[in-house]
Amino acid sequence: MGPTGPATDPASATGAASAQTAACEFPVTFTDATGTEVTLDERPDRVTTLNPSAAQTMWEIGGKAQVVGLSQFALYLDGADSRTNVSASGFGVSVEKVVGTNPDLVLAPNASSAETIQSLRDAGLTVYHFRESTTVDDVAAKTTRTGRLTGNCEGAAEANAWMTANVETAGEATADAEDVRALYPLGGGYVAGSGTFISAMIEAAGGTNVAAERDLTGYPQINDEVVLELAPDYLVVTDFSSYLVGQEPYASTPAVQNNNTVRVNRNWLNQPAPRSVVMSVRTLTRGFHPDATATVEFETRAEAVAAMGTGTPTATESQPITDTTSPSVVDETPATETSGPGFGVVLAVLAVLASALLARREQ
């Protein structure tokens, strides 16, 4: 299932949106990543999310009021501090805390352990376990599914339209530009390889992930020699990993020597959700191709919804967007100290290494 793009025919768009809204009824049954049939007899009033991308998606599609529990890495969302923090004292979530939120539905990332999922189900909770999202299409499909499960279909369609419009604008702006060779280091020798959400964002922004040149997939750990041999022309960093540009081997790469560093808010780049796609692609495209994007105007959500011809946009309470641009360094509004990726195994590894960042699938 791909992203929902802007419609060229307002009448047909309105009809499609009306049909989707009409179809957003209950009961509904879907088979999740564990092969389990998950049935909801009615719209869930209480939803607990186990990862930040699911929480971000709920905020974006108009489901904020339904969320009663979320993880510590979603606390950057406006109003999240009034929800129950279900994170465990170490990593992952506390089954006891999740049960305590008395949810009608639990949205669980693919990185949640089978033991956690089973424990929640044994406690009588309805849990939908998502598959991994490594592409824009995956994010769109997950957004649509989240909207359908929670009764926010119209908001999900609007979020996908906004996301698709921005990805298409980036593609059009960089169509005649040569892809830049980029790398996203995480610290501790780890990098984002191909076949990841991060790599998909780099590609959507007119870049190519140099890790693919060595067939590095997922989030591998590589040595300094390999980094120097890859010789990326651009480094992608966050506020957690920006310190790496002053350390070897990255300080000796063409990217750092030529001051070609693109800084992205870690919440956007590490959480596969609609707003993450929009903000990551905007920031990376402007950082990789400043000349090609000098006069480009990325679509606002209101503009994307207007192109759908569906009337008044669904109310959402997302983070305000602030884009700041400079010739070789691009940043987003800084994240709060309560935010972070929450990506599972690599998080534990990098924490042991005293590194501030990790990036493993968090979807």
mmCIF file of C-alpha atoms in Angstrom:
data_model
loop_
_atom_site.group_PDB
_atom_site.id
_atom_site.type_symbol
_atom_site.label_atom_id
_atom_site.label_comp_id
_atom_site.label_asym_id
_atom_site.label_seq_id
_atom_site.Cartn_x
_atom_site.Cartn_y
_atom_site.Cartn_z
ATOM 1 C CA MET A 1 0.000 0.000 0.000
ATOM 2 C CA GLY A 2 1.576 3.264 -1.126
ATOM 3 C CA PRO A 3 1.150 6.826 0.032
ATOM 4 C CA THR A 4 -2.001 8.697 -0.771
ATOM 5 C CA GLY A 5 -1.057 11.466 -3.177
ATOM 6 C CA PRO A 6 -2.808 14.721 -4.037
ATOM 7 C CA ALA A 7 -5.753 14.289 -6.377
ATOM 8 C CA THR A 8 -5.994 16.263 -9.594
ATOM 9 C CA ASP A 9 -9.777 16.001 -9.797
ATOM 10 C CA PRO A 10 -11.452 17.640 -6.753
ATOM 11 C CA ALA A 11 -14.740 15.871 -7.385
ATOM 12 C CA SER A 12 -13.172 12.426 -7.511
ATOM 13 C CA ALA A 13 -11.002 13.274 -4.510
ATOM 14 C CA THR A 14 -14.041 14.307 -2.490
ATOM 15 C CA GLY A 15 -15.820 11.117 -3.464
ATOM 16 C CA ALA A 16 -12.834 8.987 -2.496
ATOM 17 C CA ALA A 17 -12.486 10.725 0.846
ATOM 18 C CA SER A 18 -16.200 10.339 1.560
ATOM 19 C CA ALA A 19 -16.001 6.658 0.692
ATOM 20 C CA GLN A 20 -13.024 6.208 2.985
ATOM 21 C CA THR A 21 -14.766 7.987 5.853
ATOM 22 C CA ALA A 22 -17.865 5.867 5.349
ATOM 23 C CA ALA A 23 -15.713 2.740 5.369
ATOM 24 C CA CYS A 24 -14.101 3.746 8.665
ATOM 25 C CA GLU A 25 -16.591 1.712 10.647
ATOM 26 C CA PHE A 26 -16.482 -1.010 13.259
ATOM 27 C CA PRO A 27 -16.184 -3.901 13.895
ATOM 28 C CA VAL A 28 -12.940 -4.358 12.026
ATOM 29 C CA THR A 29 -10.436 -7.235 11.854
ATOM 30 C CA PHE A 30 -6.827 -7.170 10.655
ATOM 31 C CA THR A 31 -4.011 -9.705 10.822
ATOM 32 C CA ASP A 32 -0.893 -8.227 12.415
ATOM 33 C CA ALA A 33 2.816 -9.026 12.074
ATOM 34 C CA THR A 34 2.519 -11.998 14.432
ATOM 35 C CA GLY A 35 -0.142 -13.586 12.238
ATOM 36 C CA THR A 36 -2.780 -12.866 14.881
ATOM 37 C CA GLU A 37 -6.239 -11.685 13.871
ATOM 38 C CA VAL A 38 -6.938 -8.512 15.826
ATOM 39 C CA THR A 39 -10.598 -7.515 16.089
ATOM 40 C CA LEU A 40 -12.027 -4.251 17.397
ATOM 41 C CA ASP A 41 -15.781 -4.208 17.901
ATOM 42 C CA GLU A 42 -15.899 -0.445 18.303
ATOM 43 C CA ARG A 43 -13.712 2.638 18.040
ATOM 44 C CA PRO A 44 -11.119 2.468 20.834
ATOM 45 C CA ASP A 45 -11.447 5.298 23.342
ATOM 46 C CA ARG A 46 -8.182 4.439 25.101
ATOM 47 C CA VAL A 47 -5.036 3.710 23.077
ATOM 48 C CA THR A 48 -1.573 3.007 24.450
ATOM 49 C CA THR A 49 1.426 3.308 22.137
ATOM 50 C CA LEU A 50 4.653 1.441 22.873
ATOM 51 C CA ASN A 51 6.932 3.486 20.637
ATOM 52 C CA PRO A 52 7.299 7.137 19.621
ATOM 53 C CA SER A 53 6.458 6.708 15.935
ATOM 54 C CA ALA A 54 3.031 5.273 16.832
ATOM 55 C CA ALA A 55 2.421 8.150 19.243
ATOM 56 C CA GLN A 56 3.572 10.705 16.674
ATOM 57 C CA THR A 57 1.205 9.151 14.135
ATOM 58 C CA MET A 58 -1.734 9.336 16.543
ATOM 59 C CA TRP A 59 -1.002 13.012 17.154
ATOM 60 C CA GLU A 60 -0.792 13.624 13.409
ATOM 61 C CA ILE A 61 -4.018 11.894 12.378
ATOM 62 C CA GLY A 62 -6.177 13.553 15.031
ATOM 63 C CA GLY A 63 -6.070 10.724 17.599
ATOM 64 C CA LYS A 64 -4.198 12.555 20.356
ATOM 65 C CA ALA A 65 -7.183 12.556 22.716
ATOM 66 C CA GLN A 66 -7.416 8.773 22.538
ATOM 67 C CA VAL A 67 -3.833 8.173 23.701
ATOM 68 C CA VAL A 68 -3.593 7.321 27.403
ATOM 69 C CA GLY A 69 -0.103 5.784 27.501
ATOM 70 C CA LEU A 70 3.154 6.205 25.613
ATOM 71 C CA SER A 71 6.892 5.607 25.891
ATOM 72 C CA GLN A 72 9.445 8.012 27.322
ATOM 73 C CA PHE A 73 10.782 8.826 23.857
ATOM 74 C CA ALA A 74 7.404 10.274 22.838
ATOM 75 C CA LEU A 75 7.405 12.858 25.617
ATOM 76 C CA TYR A 76 8.472 15.569 23.163
ATOM 77 C CA LEU A 77 4.932 15.625 21.763
ATOM 78 C CA ASP A 78 2.753 18.498 22.928
ATOM 79 C CA GLY A 79 0.689 17.339 25.893
ATOM 80 C CA ALA A 80 2.417 13.959 26.137
ATOM 81 C CA ASP A 81 3.502 14.613 29.712
ATOM 82 C CA SER A 82 -0.113 14.259 30.822
ATOM 83 C CA ARG A 83 -0.177 10.656 29.588
ATOM 84 C CA THR A 84 1.154 7.628 31.462
ATOM 85 C CA ASN A 85 4.790 6.852 30.704
ATOM 86 C CA VAL A 86 4.812 3.067 30.148
ATOM 87 C CA SER A 87 8.575 2.710 29.666
ATOM 88 C CA ALA A 88 10.452 0.272 31.862
ATOM 89 C CA SER A 89 13.259 1.487 34.110
ATOM 90 C CA GLY A 90 15.808 0.094 31.647
ATOM 91 C CA PHE A 91 14.763 -0.447 28.045
ATOM 92 C CA GLY A 92 11.463 -1.419 26.514
ATOM 93 C CA VAL A 93 8.122 -1.057 28.240
ATOM 94 C CA SER A 94 6.661 -2.199 31.536
ATOM 95 C CA VAL A 95 3.857 -4.695 31.018
ATOM 96 C CA GLU A 96 2.429 -3.686 34.380
ATOM 97 C CA LYS A 97 2.340 -0.006 33.408
ATOM 98 C CA VAL A 98 0.724 -0.781 30.055
ATOM 99 C CA VAL A 99 -1.956 -2.898 31.723
ATOM 100 C CA GLY A 100 -2.484 -0.089 34.217
ATOM 101 C CA THR A 101 -3.538 2.301 31.438
ATOM 102 C CA ASN A 102 -6.575 0.060 30.814
ATOM 103 C CA PRO A 103 -6.313 0.443 27.028
ATOM 104 C CA ASP A 104 -8.866 -0.665 24.472
ATOM 105 C CA LEU A 105 -5.981 -1.038 22.008
ATOM 106 C CA VAL A 106 -2.201 -1.266 22.259
ATOM 107 C CA LEU A 107 -0.136 -0.206 19.229
ATOM 108 C CA ALA A 108 3.174 -2.083 19.344
ATOM 109 C CA PRO A 109 6.271 -1.598 17.167
ATOM 110 C CA ASN A 110 7.915 -4.447 15.281
ATOM 111 C CA ALA A 111 10.867 -4.199 17.679
ATOM 112 C CA SER A 112 8.681 -5.185 20.649
ATOM 113 C CA SER A 113 9.687 -8.639 21.822
ATOM 114 C CA ALA A 114 7.421 -11.613 21.294
ATOM 115 C CA GLU A 115 7.452 -12.097 25.064
ATOM 116 C CA THR A 116 6.133 -8.576 25.663
ATOM 117 C CA ILE A 117 3.380 -8.980 23.093
ATOM 118 C CA GLN A 118 2.324 -12.323 24.539
ATOM 119 C CA SER A 119 2.392 -11.022 28.108
ATOM 120 C CA LEU A 120 0.108 -8.145 27.144
ATOM 121 C CA ARG A 121 -2.259 -10.501 25.371
ATOM 122 C CA ASP A 122 -2.215 -12.913 28.313
ATOM 123 C CA ALA A 123 -3.309 -9.940 30.431
ATOM 124 C CA GLY A 124 -6.372 -9.632 28.236
ATOM 125 C CA LEU A 125 -5.261 -6.648 26.137
ATOM 126 C CA THR A 126 -5.899 -6.169 22.426
ATOM 127 C CA VAL A 127 -2.501 -5.652 20.806
ATOM 128 C CA TYR A 128 -1.717 -4.828 17.192
ATOM 129 C CA HIS A 129 1.917 -5.596 16.323
ATOM 130 C CA PHE A 130 3.240 -3.643 13.312
ATOM 131 C CA ARG A 131 5.637 -4.810 10.667
ATOM 132 C CA GLU A 132 8.891 -2.967 10.112
ATOM 133 C CA SER A 133 8.723 0.267 8.109
ATOM 134 C CA THR A 134 11.740 0.879 5.899
ATOM 135 C CA THR A 135 10.219 2.921 3.064
ATOM 136 C CA VAL A 136 7.875 5.868 2.572
ATOM 137 C CA ASP A 137 5.256 3.418 1.292
ATOM 138 C CA ASP A 138 5.625 1.428 4.509
ATOM 139 C CA VAL A 139 5.028 4.553 6.577
ATOM 140 C CA ALA A 140 1.962 5.405 4.508
ATOM 141 C CA ALA A 141 0.586 1.895 4.937
ATOM 142 C CA LYS A 142 1.177 1.990 8.689
ATOM 143 C CA THR A 143 -0.482 5.400 8.937
ATOM 144 C CA THR A 144 -3.506 4.150 7.037
ATOM 145 C CA ARG A 145 -3.721 1.056 9.228
ATOM 146 C CA THR A 146 -3.401 3.129 12.410
ATOM 147 C CA GLY A 147 -6.180 5.403 11.188
ATOM 148 C CA ARG A 148 -8.404 2.437 10.430
ATOM 149 C CA LEU A 149 -7.756 0.756 13.779
ATOM 150 C CA THR A 150 -8.463 3.922 15.740
ATOM 151 C CA GLY A 151 -11.250 5.419 13.646
ATOM 152 C CA ASN A 152 -9.159 8.271 12.262
ATOM 153 C CA CYS A 153 -9.238 7.377 8.570
ATOM 154 C CA GLU A 154 -9.687 10.887 7.213
ATOM 155 C CA GLY A 155 -6.837 12.246 9.310
ATOM 156 C CA ALA A 156 -4.608 9.407 8.149
ATOM 157 C CA ALA A 157 -5.415 10.123 4.502
ATOM 158 C CA GLU A 158 -4.609 13.801 5.001
ATOM 159 C CA ALA A 159 -1.308 13.034 6.730
ATOM 160 C CA ASN A 160 -0.336 10.714 3.890
ATOM 161 C CA ALA A 161 -1.269 13.311 1.284
ATOM 162 C CA TRP A 162 0.947 15.876 3.032
ATOM 163 C CA MET A 163 3.793 13.406 3.262
ATOM 164 C CA THR A 164 3.505 12.362 -0.375
ATOM 165 C CA ALA A 165 3.319 15.948 -1.621
ATOM 166 C CA ASN A 166 6.574 16.833 0.147
ATOM 167 C CA VAL A 167 8.385 13.727 -1.115
ATOM 168 C CA GLU A 168 7.229 14.493 -4.657
ATOM 169 C CA THR A 169 8.375 18.107 -4.367
ATOM 170 C CA ALA A 170 11.808 16.940 -3.226
ATOM 171 C CA GLY A 171 11.996 14.547 -6.159
ATOM 172 C CA GLU A 172 11.023 17.218 -8.656
ATOM 173 C CA ALA A 173 13.489 19.734 -7.207
ATOM 174 C CA THR A 174 16.419 17.332 -7.429
ATOM 175 C CA ALA A 175 15.481 15.523 -10.638
ATOM 176 C CA ASP A 176 18.323 17.129 -12.602
ATOM 177 C CA ALA A 177 20.839 17.158 -9.748
ATOM 178 C CA GLU A 178 23.415 14.473 -9.141
ATOM 179 C CA ASP A 179 22.758 12.384 -6.043
ATOM 180 C CA VAL A 180 25.141 13.198 -3.212
ATOM 181 C CA ARG A 181 26.984 10.422 -1.383
ATOM 182 C CA ALA A 182 25.938 10.501 2.250
ATOM 183 C CA LEU A 183 26.411 8.538 5.457
ATOM 184 C CA TYR A 184 24.563 8.592 8.772
ATOM 185 C CA PRO A 185 26.911 7.597 11.636
ATOM 186 C CA LEU A 186 25.351 6.677 14.945
ATOM 187 C CA GLY A 187 28.312 6.479 17.258
ATOM 188 C CA GLY A 188 30.193 3.467 18.527
ATOM 189 C CA GLY A 189 31.115 2.535 14.962
ATOM 190 C CA TYR A 190 27.488 1.957 13.961
ATOM 191 C CA VAL A 191 26.020 3.404 10.772
ATOM 192 C CA ALA A 192 22.639 3.315 9.059
ATOM 193 C CA GLY A 193 22.886 0.870 6.183
ATOM 194 C CA SER A 194 20.615 0.260 3.229
ATOM 195 C CA GLY A 195 17.165 -1.187 3.691
ATOM 196 C CA THR A 196 16.375 1.179 6.565
ATOM 197 C CA PHE A 197 13.974 4.064 7.076
ATOM 198 C CA ILE A 198 16.929 6.425 7.430
ATOM 199 C CA SER A 199 18.378 5.273 4.112
ATOM 200 C CA ALA A 200 14.983 5.816 2.490
ATOM 201 C CA MET A 201 14.948 9.412 3.739
ATOM 202 C CA ILE A 202 18.436 10.010 2.301
ATOM 203 C CA GLU A 203 17.339 8.631 -1.066
ATOM 204 C CA ALA A 204 14.095 10.633 -1.122
ATOM 205 C CA ALA A 205 16.160 13.777 -0.591
ATOM 206 C CA GLY A 206 18.383 13.235 -3.608
ATOM 207 C CA GLY A 207 21.136 11.319 -1.875
ATOM 208 C CA THR A 208 22.623 7.872 -1.978
ATOM 209 C CA ASN A 209 23.645 5.962 1.116
ATOM 210 C CA VAL A 210 27.326 5.090 0.692
ATOM 211 C CA ALA A 211 26.863 2.118 3.042
ATOM 212 C CA ALA A 212 25.109 0.385 0.166
ATOM 213 C CA GLU A 213 28.379 0.390 -1.776
ATOM 214 C CA ARG A 214 29.623 -2.229 0.672
ATOM 215 C CA ASP A 215 26.289 -4.043 0.837
ATOM 216 C CA LEU A 216 25.898 -2.887 4.425
ATOM 217 C CA THR A 217 22.294 -3.372 5.462
ATOM 218 C CA GLY A 218 20.465 -2.619 8.678
ATOM 219 C CA TYR A 219 22.609 -0.965 11.327
ATOM 220 C CA PRO A 220 26.069 -2.562 11.107
ATOM 221 C CA GLN A 221 29.170 -1.715 13.099
ATOM 222 C CA ILE A 222 32.128 -0.841 10.875
ATOM 223 C CA ASN A 223 35.745 0.093 11.557
ATOM 224 C CA ASP A 224 37.492 3.386 10.880
ATOM 225 C CA GLU A 225 39.190 2.067 7.753
ATOM 226 C CA VAL A 226 35.867 1.278 6.095
ATOM 227 C CA VAL A 227 34.555 4.756 6.906
ATOM 228 C CA LEU A 228 37.586 6.346 5.255
ATOM 229 C CA GLU A 229 37.273 4.063 2.232
ATOM 230 C CA LEU A 230 33.602 4.965 1.845
ATOM 231 C CA ALA A 231 34.657 8.646 1.891
ATOM 232 C CA PRO A 232 31.161 10.176 2.162
ATOM 233 C CA ASP A 233 30.715 13.635 0.684
ATOM 234 C CA TYR A 234 27.997 14.435 3.229
ATOM 235 C CA LEU A 235 27.423 13.406 6.824
ATOM 236 C CA VAL A 236 23.940 13.330 8.313
ATOM 237 C CA VAL A 237 23.918 13.927 12.069
ATOM 238 C CA THR A 238 21.522 14.786 14.870
ATOM 239 C CA ASP A 239 21.946 16.721 18.086
ATOM 240 C CA PHE A 240 22.990 13.416 19.664
ATOM 241 C CA SER A 241 25.657 12.539 17.099
ATOM 242 C CA SER A 242 26.994 15.908 15.929
ATOM 243 C CA TYR A 243 30.064 15.451 18.146
ATOM 244 C CA LEU A 244 31.286 12.802 15.690
ATOM 245 C CA VAL A 245 32.287 15.393 13.099
ATOM 246 C CA GLY A 246 35.173 16.423 15.331
ATOM 247 C CA GLN A 247 36.402 12.899 15.884
ATOM 248 C CA GLU A 248 38.233 10.406 13.718
ATOM 249 C CA PRO A 249 37.573 8.832 11.341
ATOM 250 C CA TYR A 250 34.780 11.248 10.411
ATOM 251 C CA ALA A 251 36.925 14.354 10.788
ATOM 252 C CA SER A 252 39.034 13.091 7.886
ATOM 253 C CA THR A 253 36.146 12.417 5.510
ATOM 254 C CA PRO A 254 35.468 14.711 2.534
ATOM 255 C CA ALA A 255 32.148 15.581 4.186
ATOM 256 C CA VAL A 256 33.702 17.202 7.225
ATOM 257 C CA GLN A 257 36.678 18.649 5.399
ATOM 258 C CA ASN A 258 34.296 20.426 3.024
ATOM 259 C CA ASN A 259 31.860 21.388 5.804
ATOM 260 C CA ASN A 260 29.070 19.328 4.274
ATOM 261 C CA THR A 261 27.094 18.314 7.339
ATOM 262 C CA VAL A 262 23.320 18.137 7.478
ATOM 263 C CA ARG A 263 21.798 18.117 10.938
ATOM 264 C CA VAL A 264 18.305 16.742 11.455
ATOM 265 C CA ASN A 265 16.159 16.627 14.564
ATOM 266 C CA ARG A 266 16.557 13.074 15.858
ATOM 267 C CA ASN A 267 12.819 12.692 16.427
ATOM 268 C CA TRP A 268 12.164 13.122 12.717
ATOM 269 C CA LEU A 269 14.959 10.970 11.344
ATOM 270 C CA ASN A 270 14.557 8.081 13.773
ATOM 271 C CA GLN A 271 10.779 7.711 13.968
ATOM 272 C CA PRO A 272 9.013 6.421 10.844
ATOM 273 C CA ALA A 273 5.826 8.475 10.798
ATOM 274 C CA PRO A 274 4.311 11.075 8.423
ATOM 275 C CA ARG A 275 5.726 14.222 10.038
ATOM 276 C CA SER A 276 9.115 12.523 10.322
ATOM 277 C CA VAL A 277 9.115 11.922 6.579
ATOM 278 C CA VAL A 278 8.093 15.492 5.802
ATOM 279 C CA MET A 279 10.651 17.114 8.071
ATOM 280 C CA SER A 280 13.514 14.731 7.287
ATOM 281 C CA VAL A 281 13.038 15.025 3.543
ATOM 282 C CA ARG A 282 12.747 18.819 3.685
ATOM 283 C CA THR A 283 15.866 19.207 5.799
ATOM 284 C CA LEU A 284 17.987 16.665 3.932
ATOM 285 C CA THR A 285 16.965 17.947 0.497
ATOM 286 C CA ARG A 286 17.849 21.527 1.404
ATOM 287 C CA GLY A 287 21.122 20.381 2.942
ATOM 288 C CA PHE A 288 22.146 18.137 0.035
ATOM 289 C CA HIS A 289 20.956 20.447 -2.753
ATOM 290 C CA PRO A 290 20.847 24.074 -1.547
ATOM 291 C CA ASP A 291 20.983 25.521 -5.056
ATOM 292 C CA ALA A 292 18.249 23.292 -6.471
ATOM 293 C CA THR A 293 15.962 24.040 -3.530
ATOM 294 C CA ALA A 294 16.715 27.742 -3.140
ATOM 295 C CA THR A 295 13.307 28.719 -4.495
ATOM 296 C CA VAL A 296 11.371 25.565 -3.635
ATOM 297 C CA GLU A 297 8.308 25.861 -1.423
ATOM 298 C CA PHE A 298 7.370 22.616 0.292
ATOM 299 C CA GLU A 299 3.656 22.041 0.752
ATOM 300 C CA THR A 300 1.968 22.790 4.033
ATOM 301 C CA ARG A 301 -0.541 20.280 5.316
ATOM 302 C CA ALA A 302 -3.370 22.691 4.527
ATOM 303 C CA GLU A 303 -2.202 22.941 0.928
ATOM 304 C CA ALA A 304 -1.938 19.179 0.567
ATOM 305 C CA VAL A 305 -5.416 18.689 2.007
ATOM 306 C CA ALA A 306 -6.826 21.402 -0.252
ATOM 307 C CA ALA A 307 -5.425 19.511 -3.239
ATOM 308 C CA MET A 308 -7.407 16.482 -2.085
ATOM 309 C CA GLY A 309 -10.586 18.528 -2.353
ATOM 310 C CA THR A 310 -11.944 17.216 0.950
ATOM 311 C CA GLY A 311 -12.730 20.528 2.589
ATOM 312 C CA THR A 312 -11.645 21.493 6.100
ATOM 313 C CA PRO A 313 -8.515 19.649 7.309
ATOM 314 C CA THR A 314 -8.840 17.295 10.257
ATOM 315 C CA ALA A 315 -7.667 19.012 13.436
ATOM 316 C CA THR A 316 -4.263 17.840 14.636
ATOM 317 C CA GLU A 317 -2.059 19.021 17.441
ATOM 318 C CA SER A 318 1.396 18.323 16.080
ATOM 319 C CA GLN A 319 4.629 20.044 16.867
ATOM 320 C CA PRO A 320 5.055 23.453 15.185
ATOM 321 C CA ILE A 321 7.397 23.324 12.204
ATOM 322 C CA THR A 322 10.456 25.540 12.087
ATOM 323 C CA ASP A 323 12.841 25.270 9.141
ATOM 324 C CA THR A 324 16.213 26.952 9.371
ATOM 325 C CA THR A 325 18.676 26.799 6.540
ATOM 326 C CA SER A 326 22.322 27.705 5.975
ATOM 327 C CA PRO A 327 24.593 26.918 3.016
ATOM 328 C CA SER A 328 26.018 23.669 4.374
ATOM 329 C CA VAL A 329 24.345 22.975 7.704
ATOM 330 C CA VAL A 330 20.621 22.521 8.124
ATOM 331 C CA ASP A 331 18.888 21.970 11.442
ATOM 332 C CA GLU A 332 15.390 21.538 12.799
ATOM 333 C CA THR A 333 13.937 22.847 16.016
ATOM 334 C CA PRO A 334 15.989 21.177 18.774
ATOM 335 C CA ALA A 335 14.386 18.231 20.496
ATOM 336 C CA THR A 336 13.797 18.170 24.209
ATOM 337 C CA GLU A 337 15.968 16.126 26.492
ATOM 338 C CA THR A 338 13.111 13.734 27.106
ATOM 339 C CA SER A 339 13.098 12.612 23.497
ATOM 340 C CA GLY A 340 15.124 10.003 21.735
ATOM 341 C CA PRO A 341 14.950 7.133 19.302
ATOM 342 C CA GLY A 342 14.214 4.053 21.403
ATOM 343 C CA PHE A 343 15.354 1.544 18.818
ATOM 344 C CA GLY A 344 15.922 -1.603 20.833
ATOM 345 C CA VAL A 345 19.144 -3.607 20.725
ATOM 346 C CA VAL A 346 21.423 -0.919 19.311
ATOM 347 C CA LEU A 347 20.188 1.450 22.016
ATOM 348 C CA ALA A 348 21.513 -0.905 24.662
ATOM 349 C CA VAL A 349 24.833 -1.317 22.843
ATOM 350 C CA LEU A 350 25.402 2.399 22.431
ATOM 351 C CA ALA A 351 24.322 3.122 25.975
ATOM 352 C CA VAL A 352 27.007 0.744 27.169
ATOM 353 C CA LEU A 353 29.428 2.616 24.935
ATOM 354 C CA ALA A 354 28.197 5.903 26.522
ATOM 355 C CA SER A 355 27.086 7.105 23.119
ATOM 356 C CA ALA A 356 24.098 9.424 22.979
ATOM 357 C CA LEU A 357 22.504 7.991 19.857
ATOM 358 C CA LEU A 358 21.331 4.748 18.409
ATOM 359 C CA ALA A 359 19.235 3.841 15.468
ATOM 360 C CA ARG A 360 17.649 0.489 15.079
ATOM 361 C CA ARG A 361 14.173 -0.122 13.806
ATOM 362 C CA GLU A 362 11.748 1.495 16.173
ATOM 363 C CA GLN A 363 8.687 1.220 13.998
#
